[in-house]
Coordinates of C-alpha atoms in Angstrom, one line a residue:
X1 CA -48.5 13.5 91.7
X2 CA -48.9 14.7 88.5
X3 CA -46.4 17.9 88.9
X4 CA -44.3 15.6 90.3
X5 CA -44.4 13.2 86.8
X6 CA -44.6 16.8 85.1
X7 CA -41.4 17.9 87.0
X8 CA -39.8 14.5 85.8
X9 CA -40.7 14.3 82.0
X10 CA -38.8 17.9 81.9
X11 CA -35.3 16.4 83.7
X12 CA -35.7 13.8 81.3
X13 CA -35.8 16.1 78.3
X14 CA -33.4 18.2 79.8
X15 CA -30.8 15.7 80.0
X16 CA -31.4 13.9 76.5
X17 CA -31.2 17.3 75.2
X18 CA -27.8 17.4 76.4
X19 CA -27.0 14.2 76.1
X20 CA -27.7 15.2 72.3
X21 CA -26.1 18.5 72.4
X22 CA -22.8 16.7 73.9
X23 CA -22.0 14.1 71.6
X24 CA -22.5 16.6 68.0
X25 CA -21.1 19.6 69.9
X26 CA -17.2 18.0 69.2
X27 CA -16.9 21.2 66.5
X28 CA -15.1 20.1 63.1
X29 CA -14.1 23.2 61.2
X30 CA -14.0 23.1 57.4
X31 CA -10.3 22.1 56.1
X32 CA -7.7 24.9 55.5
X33 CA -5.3 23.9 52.3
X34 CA -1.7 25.8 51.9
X35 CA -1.2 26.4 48.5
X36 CA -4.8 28.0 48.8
X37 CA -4.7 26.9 44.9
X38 CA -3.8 23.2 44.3
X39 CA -2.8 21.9 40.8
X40 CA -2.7 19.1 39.8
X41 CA 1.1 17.5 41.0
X42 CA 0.9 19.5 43.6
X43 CA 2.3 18.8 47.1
X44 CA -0.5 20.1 49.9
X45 CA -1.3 20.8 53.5
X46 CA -4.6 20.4 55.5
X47 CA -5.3 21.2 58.4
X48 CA -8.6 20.0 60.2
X49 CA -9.6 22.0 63.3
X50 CA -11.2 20.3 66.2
X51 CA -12.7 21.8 69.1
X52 CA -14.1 20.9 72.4
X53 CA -17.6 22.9 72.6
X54 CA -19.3 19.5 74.5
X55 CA -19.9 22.0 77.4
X56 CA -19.8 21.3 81.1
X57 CA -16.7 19.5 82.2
X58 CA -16.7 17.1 79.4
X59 CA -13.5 15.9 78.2
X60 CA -12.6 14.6 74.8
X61 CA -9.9 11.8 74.4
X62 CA -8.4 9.5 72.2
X63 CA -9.7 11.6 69.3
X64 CA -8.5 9.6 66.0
X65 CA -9.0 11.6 62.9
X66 CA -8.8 9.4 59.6
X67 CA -8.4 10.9 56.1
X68 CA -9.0 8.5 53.0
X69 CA -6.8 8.6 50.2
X70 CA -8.4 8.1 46.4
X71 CA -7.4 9.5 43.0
X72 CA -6.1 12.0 42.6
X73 CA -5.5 12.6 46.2
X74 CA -2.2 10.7 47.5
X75 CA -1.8 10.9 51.1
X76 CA 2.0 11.3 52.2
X77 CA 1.6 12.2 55.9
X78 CA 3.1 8.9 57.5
X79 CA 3.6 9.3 61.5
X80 CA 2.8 7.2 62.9
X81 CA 0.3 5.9 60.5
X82 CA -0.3 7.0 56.9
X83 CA -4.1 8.9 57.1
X84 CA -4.1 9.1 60.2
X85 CA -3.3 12.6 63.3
X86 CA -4.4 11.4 67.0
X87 CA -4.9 13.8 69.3
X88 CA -5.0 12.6 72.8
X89 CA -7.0 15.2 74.8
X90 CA -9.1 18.0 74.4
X91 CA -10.4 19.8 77.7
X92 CA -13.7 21.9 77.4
X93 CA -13.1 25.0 74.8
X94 CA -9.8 23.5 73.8
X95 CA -8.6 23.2 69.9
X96 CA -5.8 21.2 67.9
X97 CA -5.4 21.0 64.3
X98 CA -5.0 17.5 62.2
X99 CA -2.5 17.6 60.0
X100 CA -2.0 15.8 56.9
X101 CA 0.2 16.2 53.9
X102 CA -0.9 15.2 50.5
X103 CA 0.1 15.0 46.7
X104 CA -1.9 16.0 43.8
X105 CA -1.5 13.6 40.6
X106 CA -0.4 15.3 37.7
X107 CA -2.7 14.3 35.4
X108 CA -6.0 15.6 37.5
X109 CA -7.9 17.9 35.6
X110 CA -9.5 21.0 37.1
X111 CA -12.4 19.4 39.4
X112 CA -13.6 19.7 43.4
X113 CA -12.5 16.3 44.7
X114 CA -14.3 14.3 47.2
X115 CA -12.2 13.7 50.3
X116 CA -13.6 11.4 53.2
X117 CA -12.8 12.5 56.8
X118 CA -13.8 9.6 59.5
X119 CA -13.0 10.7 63.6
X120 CA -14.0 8.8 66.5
X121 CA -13.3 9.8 70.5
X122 CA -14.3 9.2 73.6
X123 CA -16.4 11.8 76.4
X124 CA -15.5 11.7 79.6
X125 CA -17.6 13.8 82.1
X126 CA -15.4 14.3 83.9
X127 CA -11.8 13.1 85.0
X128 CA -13.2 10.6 87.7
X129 CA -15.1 9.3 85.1
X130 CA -14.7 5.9 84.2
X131 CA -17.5 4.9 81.4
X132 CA -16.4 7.4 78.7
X133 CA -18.7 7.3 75.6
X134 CA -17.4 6.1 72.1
X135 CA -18.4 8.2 69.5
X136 CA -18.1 8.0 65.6
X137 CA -18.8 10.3 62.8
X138 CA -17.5 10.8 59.2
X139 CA -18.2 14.3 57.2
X140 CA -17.1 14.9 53.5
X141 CA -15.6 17.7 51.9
X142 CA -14.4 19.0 48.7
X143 CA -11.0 19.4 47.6
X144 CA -10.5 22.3 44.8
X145 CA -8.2 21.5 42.5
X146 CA -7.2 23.7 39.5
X147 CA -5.5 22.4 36.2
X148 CA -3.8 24.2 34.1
X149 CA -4.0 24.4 30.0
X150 CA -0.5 24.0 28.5
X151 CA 0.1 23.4 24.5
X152 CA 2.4 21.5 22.6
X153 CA 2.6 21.6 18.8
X154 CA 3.4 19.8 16.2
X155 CA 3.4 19.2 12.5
X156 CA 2.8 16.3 10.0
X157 CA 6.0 15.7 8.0
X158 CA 5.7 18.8 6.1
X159 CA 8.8 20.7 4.9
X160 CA 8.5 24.3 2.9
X161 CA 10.5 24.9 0.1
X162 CA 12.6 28.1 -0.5
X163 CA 11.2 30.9 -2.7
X164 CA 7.6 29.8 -2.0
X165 CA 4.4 30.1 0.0
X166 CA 2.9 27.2 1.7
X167 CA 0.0 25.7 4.0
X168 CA 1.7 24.4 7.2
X169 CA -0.7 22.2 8.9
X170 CA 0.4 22.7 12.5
X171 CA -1.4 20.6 15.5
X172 CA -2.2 22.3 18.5
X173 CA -2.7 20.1 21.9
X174 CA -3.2 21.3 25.2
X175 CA -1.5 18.6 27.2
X176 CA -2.3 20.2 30.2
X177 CA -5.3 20.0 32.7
X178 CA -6.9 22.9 32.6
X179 CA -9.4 24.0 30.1
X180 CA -8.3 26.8 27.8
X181 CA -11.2 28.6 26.0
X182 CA -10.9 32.0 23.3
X183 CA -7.5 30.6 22.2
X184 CA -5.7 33.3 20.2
X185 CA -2.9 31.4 17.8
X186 CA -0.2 34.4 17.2
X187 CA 2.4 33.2 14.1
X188 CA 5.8 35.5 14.6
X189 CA 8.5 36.0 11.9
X190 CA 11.9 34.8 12.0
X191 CA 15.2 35.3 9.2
X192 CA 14.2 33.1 6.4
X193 CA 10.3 32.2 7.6
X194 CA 7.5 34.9 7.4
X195 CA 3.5 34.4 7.3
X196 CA 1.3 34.9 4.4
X197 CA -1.3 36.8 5.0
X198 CA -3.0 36.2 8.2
X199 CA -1.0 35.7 11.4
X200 CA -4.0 35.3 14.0
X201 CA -5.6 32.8 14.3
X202 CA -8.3 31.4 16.9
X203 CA -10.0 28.3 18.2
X204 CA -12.7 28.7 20.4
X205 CA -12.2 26.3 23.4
X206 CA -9.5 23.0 23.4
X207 CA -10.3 20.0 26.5
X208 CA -7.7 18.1 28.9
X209 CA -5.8 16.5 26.1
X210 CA -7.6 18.1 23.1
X211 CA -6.3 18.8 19.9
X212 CA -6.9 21.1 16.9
X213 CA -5.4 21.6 13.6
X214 CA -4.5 25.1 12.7
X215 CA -3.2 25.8 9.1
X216 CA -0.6 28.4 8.7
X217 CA 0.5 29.9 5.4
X218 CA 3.8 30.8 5.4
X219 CA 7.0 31.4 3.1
X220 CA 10.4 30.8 3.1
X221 CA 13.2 33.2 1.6
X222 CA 14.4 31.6 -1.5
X223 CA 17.6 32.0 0.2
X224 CA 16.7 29.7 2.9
X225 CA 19.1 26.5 2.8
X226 CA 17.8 23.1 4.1
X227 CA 17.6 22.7 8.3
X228 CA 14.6 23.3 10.8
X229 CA 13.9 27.1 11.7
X230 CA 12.4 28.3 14.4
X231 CA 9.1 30.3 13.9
X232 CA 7.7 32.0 17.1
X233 CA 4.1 30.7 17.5
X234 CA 2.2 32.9 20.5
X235 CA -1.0 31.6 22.2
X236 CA -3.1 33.4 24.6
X237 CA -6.2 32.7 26.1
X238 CA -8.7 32.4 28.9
X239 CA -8.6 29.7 31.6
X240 CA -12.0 28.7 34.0
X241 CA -11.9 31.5 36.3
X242 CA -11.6 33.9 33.3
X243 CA -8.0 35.0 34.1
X244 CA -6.0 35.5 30.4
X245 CA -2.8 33.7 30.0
X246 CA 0.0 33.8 27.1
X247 CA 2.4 31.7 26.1
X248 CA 5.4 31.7 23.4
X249 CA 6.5 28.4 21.9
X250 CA 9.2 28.4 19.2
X251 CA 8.1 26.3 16.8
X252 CA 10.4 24.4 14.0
X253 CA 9.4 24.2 10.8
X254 CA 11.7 21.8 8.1
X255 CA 12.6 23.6 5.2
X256 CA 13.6 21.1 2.5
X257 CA 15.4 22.4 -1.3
X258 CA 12.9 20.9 -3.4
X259 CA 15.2 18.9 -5.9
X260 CA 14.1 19.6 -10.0
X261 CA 16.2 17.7 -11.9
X262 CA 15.9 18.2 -16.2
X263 CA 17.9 17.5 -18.7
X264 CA 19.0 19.6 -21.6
X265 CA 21.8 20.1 -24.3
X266 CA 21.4 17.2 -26.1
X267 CA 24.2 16.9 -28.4
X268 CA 24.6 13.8 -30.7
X269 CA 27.5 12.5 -32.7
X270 CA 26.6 12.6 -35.8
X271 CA 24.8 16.2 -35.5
X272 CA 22.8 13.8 -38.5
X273 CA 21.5 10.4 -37.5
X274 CA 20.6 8.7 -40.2
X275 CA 19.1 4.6 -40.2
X276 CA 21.2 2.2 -39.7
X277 CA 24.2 4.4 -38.0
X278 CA 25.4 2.6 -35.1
X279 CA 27.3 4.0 -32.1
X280 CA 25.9 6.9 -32.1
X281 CA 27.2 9.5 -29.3
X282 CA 24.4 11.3 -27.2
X283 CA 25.6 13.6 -25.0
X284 CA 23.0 15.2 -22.2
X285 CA 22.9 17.4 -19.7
X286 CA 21.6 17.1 -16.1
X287 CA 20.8 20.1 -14.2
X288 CA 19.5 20.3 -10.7
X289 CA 16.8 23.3 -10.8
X290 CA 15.8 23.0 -6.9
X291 CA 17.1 24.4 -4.0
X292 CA 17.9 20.9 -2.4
X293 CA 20.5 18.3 -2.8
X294 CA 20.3 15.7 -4.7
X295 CA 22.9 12.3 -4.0
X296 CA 23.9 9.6 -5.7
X297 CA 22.0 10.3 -8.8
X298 CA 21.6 7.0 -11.3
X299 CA 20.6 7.5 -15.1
X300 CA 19.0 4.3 -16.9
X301 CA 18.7 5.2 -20.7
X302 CA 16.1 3.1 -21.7
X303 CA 16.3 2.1 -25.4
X304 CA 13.3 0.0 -27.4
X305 CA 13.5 -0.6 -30.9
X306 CA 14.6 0.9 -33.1
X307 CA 17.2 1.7 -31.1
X308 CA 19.4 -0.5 -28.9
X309 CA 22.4 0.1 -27.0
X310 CA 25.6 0.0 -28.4
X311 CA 27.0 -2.4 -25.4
X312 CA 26.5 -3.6 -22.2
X313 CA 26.1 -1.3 -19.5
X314 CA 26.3 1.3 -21.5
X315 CA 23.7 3.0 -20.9
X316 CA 23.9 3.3 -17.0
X317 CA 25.4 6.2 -15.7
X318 CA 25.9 7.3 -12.1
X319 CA 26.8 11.3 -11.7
X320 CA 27.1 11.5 -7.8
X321 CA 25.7 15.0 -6.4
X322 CA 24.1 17.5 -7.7
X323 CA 23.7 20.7 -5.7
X324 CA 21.2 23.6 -6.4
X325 CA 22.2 25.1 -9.5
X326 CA 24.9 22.1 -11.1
X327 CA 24.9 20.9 -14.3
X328 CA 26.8 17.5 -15.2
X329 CA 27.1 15.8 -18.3
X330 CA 26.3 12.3 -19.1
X331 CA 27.2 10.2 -22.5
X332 CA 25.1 7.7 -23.6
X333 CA 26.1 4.8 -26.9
X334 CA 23.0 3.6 -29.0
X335 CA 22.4 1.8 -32.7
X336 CA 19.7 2.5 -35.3
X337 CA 17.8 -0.2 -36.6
X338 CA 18.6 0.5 -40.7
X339 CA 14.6 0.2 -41.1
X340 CA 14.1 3.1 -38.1
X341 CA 11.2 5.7 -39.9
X342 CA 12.6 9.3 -40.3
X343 CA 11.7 11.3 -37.3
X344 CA 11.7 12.2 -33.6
X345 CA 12.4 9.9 -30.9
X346 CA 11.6 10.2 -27.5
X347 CA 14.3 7.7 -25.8
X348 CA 12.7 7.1 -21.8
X349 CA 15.6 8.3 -19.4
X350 CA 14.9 6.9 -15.5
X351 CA 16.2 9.5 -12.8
X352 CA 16.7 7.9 -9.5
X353 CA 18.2 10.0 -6.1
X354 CA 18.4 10.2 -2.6
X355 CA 17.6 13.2 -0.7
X356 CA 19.1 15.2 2.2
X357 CA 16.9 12.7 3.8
X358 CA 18.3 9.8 2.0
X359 CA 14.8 9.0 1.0
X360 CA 14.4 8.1 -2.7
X361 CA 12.9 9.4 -5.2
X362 CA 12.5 8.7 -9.0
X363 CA 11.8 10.6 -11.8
X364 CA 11.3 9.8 -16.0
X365 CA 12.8 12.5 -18.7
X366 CA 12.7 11.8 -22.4
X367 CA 16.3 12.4 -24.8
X368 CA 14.4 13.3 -27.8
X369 CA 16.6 12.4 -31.0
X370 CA 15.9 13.4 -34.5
X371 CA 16.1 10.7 -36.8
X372 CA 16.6 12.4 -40.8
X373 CA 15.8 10.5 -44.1
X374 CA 18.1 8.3 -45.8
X375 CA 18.2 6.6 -49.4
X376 CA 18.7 2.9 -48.7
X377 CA 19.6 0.6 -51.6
X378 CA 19.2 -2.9 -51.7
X379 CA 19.7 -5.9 -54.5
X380 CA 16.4 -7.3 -55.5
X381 CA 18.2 -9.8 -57.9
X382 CA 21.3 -11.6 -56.2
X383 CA 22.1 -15.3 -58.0
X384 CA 23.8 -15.0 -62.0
X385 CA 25.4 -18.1 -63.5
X386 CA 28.5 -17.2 -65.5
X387 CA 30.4 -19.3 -68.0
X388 CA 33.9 -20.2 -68.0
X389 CA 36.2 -18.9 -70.9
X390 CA 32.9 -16.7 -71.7
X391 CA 32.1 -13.6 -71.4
X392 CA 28.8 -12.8 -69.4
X393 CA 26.9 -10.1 -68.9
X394 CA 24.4 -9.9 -65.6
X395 CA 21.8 -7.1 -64.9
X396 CA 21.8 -6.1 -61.3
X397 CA 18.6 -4.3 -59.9
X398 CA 18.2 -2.1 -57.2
X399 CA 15.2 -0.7 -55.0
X400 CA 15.5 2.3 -53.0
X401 CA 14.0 0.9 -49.3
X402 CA 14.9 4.3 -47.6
X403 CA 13.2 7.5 -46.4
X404 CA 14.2 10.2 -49.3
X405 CA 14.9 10.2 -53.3
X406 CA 18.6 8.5 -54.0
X407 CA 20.2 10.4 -56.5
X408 CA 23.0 9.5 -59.0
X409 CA 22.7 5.7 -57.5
X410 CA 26.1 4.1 -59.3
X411 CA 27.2 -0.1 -58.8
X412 CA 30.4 -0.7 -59.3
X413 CA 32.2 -4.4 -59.4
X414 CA 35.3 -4.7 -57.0
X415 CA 38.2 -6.5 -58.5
X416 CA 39.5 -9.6 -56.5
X417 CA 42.6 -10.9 -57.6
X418 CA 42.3 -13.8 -56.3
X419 CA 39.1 -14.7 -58.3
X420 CA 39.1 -15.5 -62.5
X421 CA 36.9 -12.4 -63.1
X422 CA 37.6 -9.7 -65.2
X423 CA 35.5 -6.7 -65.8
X424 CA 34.7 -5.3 -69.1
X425 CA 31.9 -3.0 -67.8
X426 CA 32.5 -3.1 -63.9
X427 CA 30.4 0.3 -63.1
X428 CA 27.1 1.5 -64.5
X429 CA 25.3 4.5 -63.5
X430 CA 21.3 4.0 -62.6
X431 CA 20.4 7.4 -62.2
X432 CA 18.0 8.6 -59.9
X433 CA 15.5 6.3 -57.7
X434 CA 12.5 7.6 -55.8
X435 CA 11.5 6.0 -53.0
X436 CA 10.3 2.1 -53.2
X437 CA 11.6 2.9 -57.1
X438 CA 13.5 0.0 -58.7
X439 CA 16.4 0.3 -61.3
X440 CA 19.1 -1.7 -62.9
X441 CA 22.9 -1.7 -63.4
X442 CA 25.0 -3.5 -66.4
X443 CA 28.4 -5.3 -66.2
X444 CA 29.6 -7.2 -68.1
X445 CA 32.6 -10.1 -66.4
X446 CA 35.1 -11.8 -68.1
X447 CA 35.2 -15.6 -66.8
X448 CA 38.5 -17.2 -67.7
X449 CA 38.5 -20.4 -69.0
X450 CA 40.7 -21.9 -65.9
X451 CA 37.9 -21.1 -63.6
X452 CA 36.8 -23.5 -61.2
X453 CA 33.0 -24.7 -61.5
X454 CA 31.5 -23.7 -58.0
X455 CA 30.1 -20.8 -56.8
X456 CA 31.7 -17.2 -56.2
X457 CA 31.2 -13.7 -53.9
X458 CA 31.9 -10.7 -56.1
X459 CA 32.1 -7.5 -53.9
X460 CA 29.7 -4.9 -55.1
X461 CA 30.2 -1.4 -54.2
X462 CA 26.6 1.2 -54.3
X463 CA 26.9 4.5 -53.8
X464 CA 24.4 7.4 -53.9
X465 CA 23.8 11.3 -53.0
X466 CA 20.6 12.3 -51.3
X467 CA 17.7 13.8 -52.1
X468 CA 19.4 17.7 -52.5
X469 CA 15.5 18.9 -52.8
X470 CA 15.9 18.5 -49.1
X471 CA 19.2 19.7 -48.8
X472 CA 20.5 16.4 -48.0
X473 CA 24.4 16.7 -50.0
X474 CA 25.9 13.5 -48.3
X475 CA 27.3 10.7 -50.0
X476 CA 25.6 7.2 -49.3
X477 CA 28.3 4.5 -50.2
X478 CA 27.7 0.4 -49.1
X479 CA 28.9 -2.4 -50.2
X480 CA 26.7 -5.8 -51.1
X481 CA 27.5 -9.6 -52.6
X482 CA 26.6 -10.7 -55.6
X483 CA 26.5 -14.7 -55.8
X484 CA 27.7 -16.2 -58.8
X485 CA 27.5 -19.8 -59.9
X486 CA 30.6 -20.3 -63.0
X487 CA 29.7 -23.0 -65.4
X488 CA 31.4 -24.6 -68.5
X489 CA 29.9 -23.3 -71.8
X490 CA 27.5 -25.7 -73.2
X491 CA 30.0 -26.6 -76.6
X492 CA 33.2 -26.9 -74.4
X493 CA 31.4 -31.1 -74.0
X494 CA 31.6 -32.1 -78.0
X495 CA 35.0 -32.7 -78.3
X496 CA 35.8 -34.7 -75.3
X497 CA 32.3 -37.0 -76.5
X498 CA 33.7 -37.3 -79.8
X499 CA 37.0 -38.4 -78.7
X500 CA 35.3 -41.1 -76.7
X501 CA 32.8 -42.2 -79.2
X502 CA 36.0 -42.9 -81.9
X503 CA 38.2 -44.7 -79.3
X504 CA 35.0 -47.1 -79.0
X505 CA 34.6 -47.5 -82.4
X506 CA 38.3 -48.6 -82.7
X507 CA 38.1 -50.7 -80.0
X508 CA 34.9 -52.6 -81.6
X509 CA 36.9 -52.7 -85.1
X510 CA 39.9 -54.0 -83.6
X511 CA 38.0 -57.1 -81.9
X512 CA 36.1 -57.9 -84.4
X513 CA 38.7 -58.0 -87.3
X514 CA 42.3 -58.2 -86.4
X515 CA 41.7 -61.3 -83.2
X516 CA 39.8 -63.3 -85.7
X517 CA 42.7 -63.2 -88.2
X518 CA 45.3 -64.3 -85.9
X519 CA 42.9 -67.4 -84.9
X520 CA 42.6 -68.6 -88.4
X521 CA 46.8 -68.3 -88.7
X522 CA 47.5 -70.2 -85.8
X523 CA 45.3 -73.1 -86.7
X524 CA 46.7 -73.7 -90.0
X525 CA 50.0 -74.1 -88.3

């Protein structure tokens, strides 16, 4: 009895054991990928081999073999149904391959990628068999993929000018998917653009989608003209598996003329300006010291007391285009307050352009102007009453308001014919006035006796040298009014009262002695 229970306890574990052995002996071999290195964007093959090891007669059937999809893995393979290779049978020892074809997104980064594989089948024992077993597994693998590190760079609007060295910040990105580590930044020469200095540069390690800022330092010929020029920028580094790599990017760099506009050659008309001269001529020039072009250049002269411009619009010039090197001229009216102090003026002149760009820019020069000293005379004294018949004299006095020492200051009365003046002293020398000095002119006017009583303009003419002390030889001639009130002479009023006074008297005498006479007649009658 009990070898008999003995004998069947080990059938029993004899058959589970195979029973177990069957359904796991369906052999799943590890995937096989054509290209053997995927990147990311990549179109792929696997292949899945199955084989029948389930031993005995067993047969496999129906075996459905299901690949899941999930980023970055795009499954393309589509017959009959996307994910999924059937293979119908698979007799003992007997092999087939799934097949499935698969895209890589670009934008994967370098990374072993879960991928899902679910199979299920049936066993049959044997052909006559009728009650196959279902069976369902699921294993997971991993799915190398390897990015690659690619580099794009850029710069910050930053333009070099000719004839000079410059930083040139320059941004380096890998925009690929592959890290890049030990980067070596190579900066090659072209016509016109050469590095300062250094020309390697490195940066240890950039991400997926890093970036780094690398400044170069480089000059351009000072014959370079304005445009973009190509600089040869070489990287090389090391990827994951430590392979080196290299790469050659032409890189542009602006060059932009700087534009240095100054003025210069200010000429004036008078070469002398003197207070109180009006219309004076300035005369400047505008020179474009850059390398780049400058357009539609606009000149605002901006006068304050005590100057002002001489008329409207005067004063706003537009010169068009200067190149590198051109000089143009612009002309400019303005008045002097008579009061201006003697000495230099700095009048603010506003400089607006466009660039090759046609971005605006503005700049502020001074048109300095020497302003010399000047006598200036005026009439302290200007209201006389005159007499008619009579003849009058009037003392005029003058103060020297100006800047410098008036020399041999003379007045002198202007003849009007069409006034009742006369002159028999019309010009007096005063001599010499110092500055704030006063002194005073004789003359001496006939009045004729016809003249109206009211008031009267006489034209006076005063001229002066300056101060020779400092060198000043010019003639200073102006003309002022003097106001004069003609009156009649205080005894011209006797005769008329007189005359008046005696016709009275008659007048009384007559009333009172000849009417009463004729009265007395005509009543005697």
């Amino acid at each position: 009895m009990n070898n008999k229970i003995l004998k069947l306890s080990l059938l029993g574990l004899i058959l589970t054991l195979t029973a177990i052995s069957g359904v796991s002996a369906l052999q799943i071999d590890d995937p096989q990928y054509n290209p053997s290195v995927i990147k990311p964007g990549d179109d792929a093959d696997i292949w899945i081999k199955f084989t029948n090891d389930e031993g005995n007669d067993r047969i496999v059937k129906n075996l459905i073999v299901e690949l899941e999809d999930g980023y970055p893995i795009e499954i393309k393979q589509t017959n009959p149904t996307k994910g999924i290779y059937t293979i119908s049978n698979l007799n003992k020892g007997e092999s087939d391959l799934a097949h499935f074809k698969i895209n890589i997104d670009k934008n994967a980064q370098t990374n072993d990628f879960k991928i899902k594989v679910k199979y299920t089948y049936d066993i049959y024992d044997d052909v006559d068999d009728k009650y196959p077993t279902h069976e369902s597994r699921e294993r997971e693998y991993y799915l190398p993929v390897k990015g690659e590190a690619d580099f794009e760079l850029t710069s910050e609007d930053v333009q070099l000018i000719p004839a000079s060295n410059m930083e040139y910040p320059i941004i380096i990105k890998n925009v690929g998917t592959g890290i890049a580590k030990d980067i070596d930044v190579l900066v090659g020469s072209s016509a016109y653009i050469n590095p300062v200095g250094g020309v390697k540069y490195n940066v240890k390690v950039l991400e997926p989608f890093g970036s780094t800022e690398v400044v170069l330092n480089l000059h351009a010929d000072s014959k370079t003209t304005e445009g973009s020029y190509i600089v040869p920028v070489t990287l090389v580094w090391t990827d994951e598996d430590g392979t080196k790599h290299n790469e050659t990017i032409e890189f542009g760099v602006i060059v932009e003329g700087d534009v240095n506009l100054g003025i210069s050659n200010v000429i004036t008309e008078p070469n002398e300006i003197k207070p109180g001269t009006n219309y004076i001529k300035l005369s400047v020039d505008i020179t474009n010291n850059g390398h780049g072009e400058a357009k539609n250049i606009n000149l605002n002269l901006k006068t304050s007391e005590p100057f002002s411009d001489s008329g409207s619009n005067v004063n706003f010039k537009n010169v068009g285009i200067l190149n590198s090197g051109d000089t143009k001229t612009a002309i400019f009216y303005v008045d002097l307050n008579k009061h201006a102090d003697a000495q230099t003026y700095d009048i603010p002149l506003e400089i607006t352009y466009l660039d090759a760009y046609n971005k605006e820019h503005v700049e502020n020069e001074n048109v300095t102007v020497l302003v010399k000293t000047k006598p200036e005379l005026e009439i302290l004294n200007n209201d006389f009453t005159i007499y008619a018949g009579r003849q009058t004299e009037i003392l005029v006095t003058l103060k020297n308001v100006g800047t410098e020492k008036a020399e041999k200051v003379k007045i002198t009365a202007i003849k009007n014919s069409a006034q009742p003046f006369d002159y028999e002293e019309k010009t007096d020398d005063i001599g010499t006035l110092e500055i704030l000095e006063n002194g005073t002119g004789r003359l001496v006017i006939d009045t004729e006796a016809s003249a109206a009583i009211k008031d009267y303009l006489i034209n006076l003419e005063v001229r002066s040298v300056g101060d020779h002390e400092l060198g000043d030889e010019d003639v200073y001639v102006s003309q002022k009014t003097l106001k004069v009130h003609v009156q009649k002479p205080a005894g011209s009023y006797l005769l008329p009262i007189l005359v008046v006074v005696v016709v009275l008297a008659g007048g009384v005498y007559y009333l009172k002695v000849y009417r009463p006479k004729k009265k007395s007649k005509s009543e005697d009658n």
